[in-house]
């Protein structure tokens, strides 16, 4: 899990430097924060998050937005394929980072290494 803790330390944009953090893990599930925005144009802020890996290769990222809502993002083999929203989901992978977009304006940033099975 040491690799996982290092992988969750990153900087996003210099203007709004937010970090994904790891505050606890049991080797399969992790608690921490991820940079997120719930509204289009809103700057990224640190949102409490929980990442749960399952033995079948799927993972769930639960993020508490500053609106009080919890957004769940579902992954298969490290690729986001759906969420608890009915809106369209897409993603980009610049470098070691995965940026997830849920229309109309939600944004989430997580290290790609966090989604890799250890």
Short mmCIF file of C-alpha atoms in Angstrom, two decimals:
data_model
loop_
_atom_site.label_atom_id
_atom_site.label_comp_id
_atom_site.label_asym_id
_atom_site.label_seq_id
_atom_site.Cartn_x
_atom_site.Cartn_y
_atom_site.Cartn_z
CA UNK A 1 0.00 0.00 0.00
CA UNK A 2 3.03 2.29 0.24
CA UNK A 3 2.93 2.74 -3.56
CA UNK A 4 -0.76 3.63 -3.24
CA UNK A 5 -0.08 6.32 -0.64
CA UNK A 6 2.57 7.90 -2.85
CA UNK A 7 0.29 7.68 -5.88
CA UNK A 8 -2.41 9.67 -4.11
CA UNK A 9 -0.12 12.64 -3.54
CA UNK A 10 -0.34 14.96 -6.51
CA UNK A 11 -0.79 18.57 -7.43
CA UNK A 12 -3.42 19.76 -9.87
CA UNK A 13 -3.39 23.20 -11.48
CA UNK A 14 -0.94 25.73 -10.01
CA UNK A 15 -3.71 28.32 -9.63
CA UNK A 16 -5.90 26.06 -7.49
CA UNK A 17 -3.45 23.59 -6.05
CA UNK A 18 -5.55 20.78 -4.61
CA UNK A 19 -4.18 17.42 -3.58
CA UNK A 20 -5.64 13.96 -3.56
CA UNK A 21 -4.81 12.58 -0.13
CA UNK A 22 -4.91 9.24 1.62
CA UNK A 23 -5.98 9.32 5.24
CA UNK A 24 -6.54 5.61 5.72
CA UNK A 25 -6.61 2.27 3.95
CA UNK A 26 -7.21 -1.36 4.84
CA UNK A 27 -5.34 -2.62 1.78
CA UNK A 28 -8.45 -2.71 -0.41
CA UNK A 29 -10.51 0.36 0.51
CA UNK A 30 -9.17 3.89 0.96
CA UNK A 31 -10.39 7.12 2.54
CA UNK A 32 -9.10 10.56 1.65
CA UNK A 33 -9.88 13.57 -0.51
CA UNK A 34 -9.98 14.24 -4.26
CA UNK A 35 -10.10 17.52 -6.15
CA UNK A 36 -13.66 18.03 -7.41
CA UNK A 37 -16.15 20.61 -8.65
CA UNK A 38 -19.91 20.13 -8.73
CA UNK A 39 -20.83 23.12 -10.90
CA UNK A 40 -19.40 24.19 -14.27
CA UNK A 41 -16.80 26.92 -13.89
CA UNK A 42 -16.40 26.33 -10.14
CA UNK A 43 -12.78 26.00 -8.97
CA UNK A 44 -11.71 22.57 -7.76
CA UNK A 45 -11.91 21.98 -4.02
CA UNK A 46 -10.92 19.05 -1.80
CA UNK A 47 -13.85 16.68 -1.41
CA UNK A 48 -14.00 13.73 1.03
CA UNK A 49 -13.81 10.46 -0.89
CA UNK A 50 -13.79 6.70 -0.43
CA UNK A 51 -12.42 4.27 -3.01
CA UNK A 52 -13.53 0.62 -2.77
CA UNK A 53 -11.95 -2.12 -4.88
CA UNK A 54 -13.73 -5.43 -5.45
CA UNK A 55 -12.24 -8.79 -6.37
CA UNK A 56 -14.03 -8.84 -9.74
CA UNK A 57 -11.96 -5.90 -11.05
CA UNK A 58 -14.60 -3.24 -10.39
CA UNK A 59 -14.17 -0.23 -8.12
CA UNK A 60 -16.44 2.46 -6.72
CA UNK A 61 -15.36 6.01 -5.90
CA UNK A 62 -17.80 7.81 -3.58
CA UNK A 63 -17.22 11.59 -3.38
CA UNK A 64 -19.09 13.99 -1.10
CA UNK A 65 -19.68 17.19 -3.05
CA UNK A 66 -19.82 20.60 -1.40
CA UNK A 67 -23.56 20.56 -2.21
CA UNK A 68 -23.95 17.72 0.32
CA UNK A 69 -24.70 15.17 -2.41
CA UNK A 70 -22.61 12.00 -2.73
CA UNK A 71 -21.59 11.08 -6.27
CA UNK A 72 -20.61 7.49 -6.94
CA UNK A 73 -18.43 6.71 -9.93
CA UNK A 74 -18.17 3.07 -11.02
CA UNK A 75 -15.04 1.66 -12.69
CA UNK A 76 -14.33 -1.57 -14.53
CA UNK A 77 -10.63 -2.42 -14.83
CA UNK A 78 -9.71 1.19 -13.97
CA UNK A 79 -12.05 2.81 -16.54
CA UNK A 80 -15.03 4.91 -15.39
CA UNK A 81 -18.09 3.44 -17.07
CA UNK A 82 -21.04 4.89 -15.13
CA UNK A 83 -22.05 6.96 -12.12
CA UNK A 84 -24.95 7.52 -9.75
CA UNK A 85 -26.00 10.35 -12.09
CA UNK A 86 -28.00 9.66 -15.23
CA UNK A 87 -25.88 12.24 -17.09
CA UNK A 88 -23.15 11.40 -19.60
CA UNK A 89 -19.74 10.50 -18.14
CA UNK A 90 -16.41 10.95 -19.92
CA UNK A 91 -12.75 11.11 -18.94
CA UNK A 92 -9.26 12.18 -20.00
CA UNK A 93 -5.92 10.84 -18.84
CA UNK A 94 -3.26 13.56 -18.96
CA UNK A 95 -0.07 11.98 -17.62
CA UNK A 96 -0.60 10.06 -14.39
CA UNK A 97 -3.93 11.75 -13.71
CA UNK A 98 -7.49 10.74 -14.62
CA UNK A 99 -9.93 13.64 -14.99
CA UNK A 100 -13.57 12.53 -14.94
CA UNK A 101 -16.39 14.71 -16.28
CA UNK A 102 -20.09 14.24 -15.57
CA UNK A 103 -22.34 16.58 -17.52
CA UNK A 104 -23.18 19.38 -17.22
CA UNK A 105 -20.22 20.49 -15.07
CA UNK A 106 -18.94 18.00 -12.49
CA UNK A 107 -15.17 17.37 -12.51
CA UNK A 108 -13.12 14.87 -10.47
CA UNK A 109 -9.35 14.29 -10.52
CA UNK A 110 -7.72 11.09 -9.29
CA UNK A 111 -4.32 9.46 -9.82
CA UNK A 112 -4.50 6.59 -12.29
CA UNK A 113 -2.36 4.52 -9.93
CA UNK A 114 -5.14 4.61 -7.31
CA UNK A 115 -7.33 2.58 -9.66
CA UNK A 116 -4.69 -0.07 -10.29
CA UNK A 117 -5.00 -3.25 -8.24
CA UNK A 118 -2.04 -3.60 -5.90
#
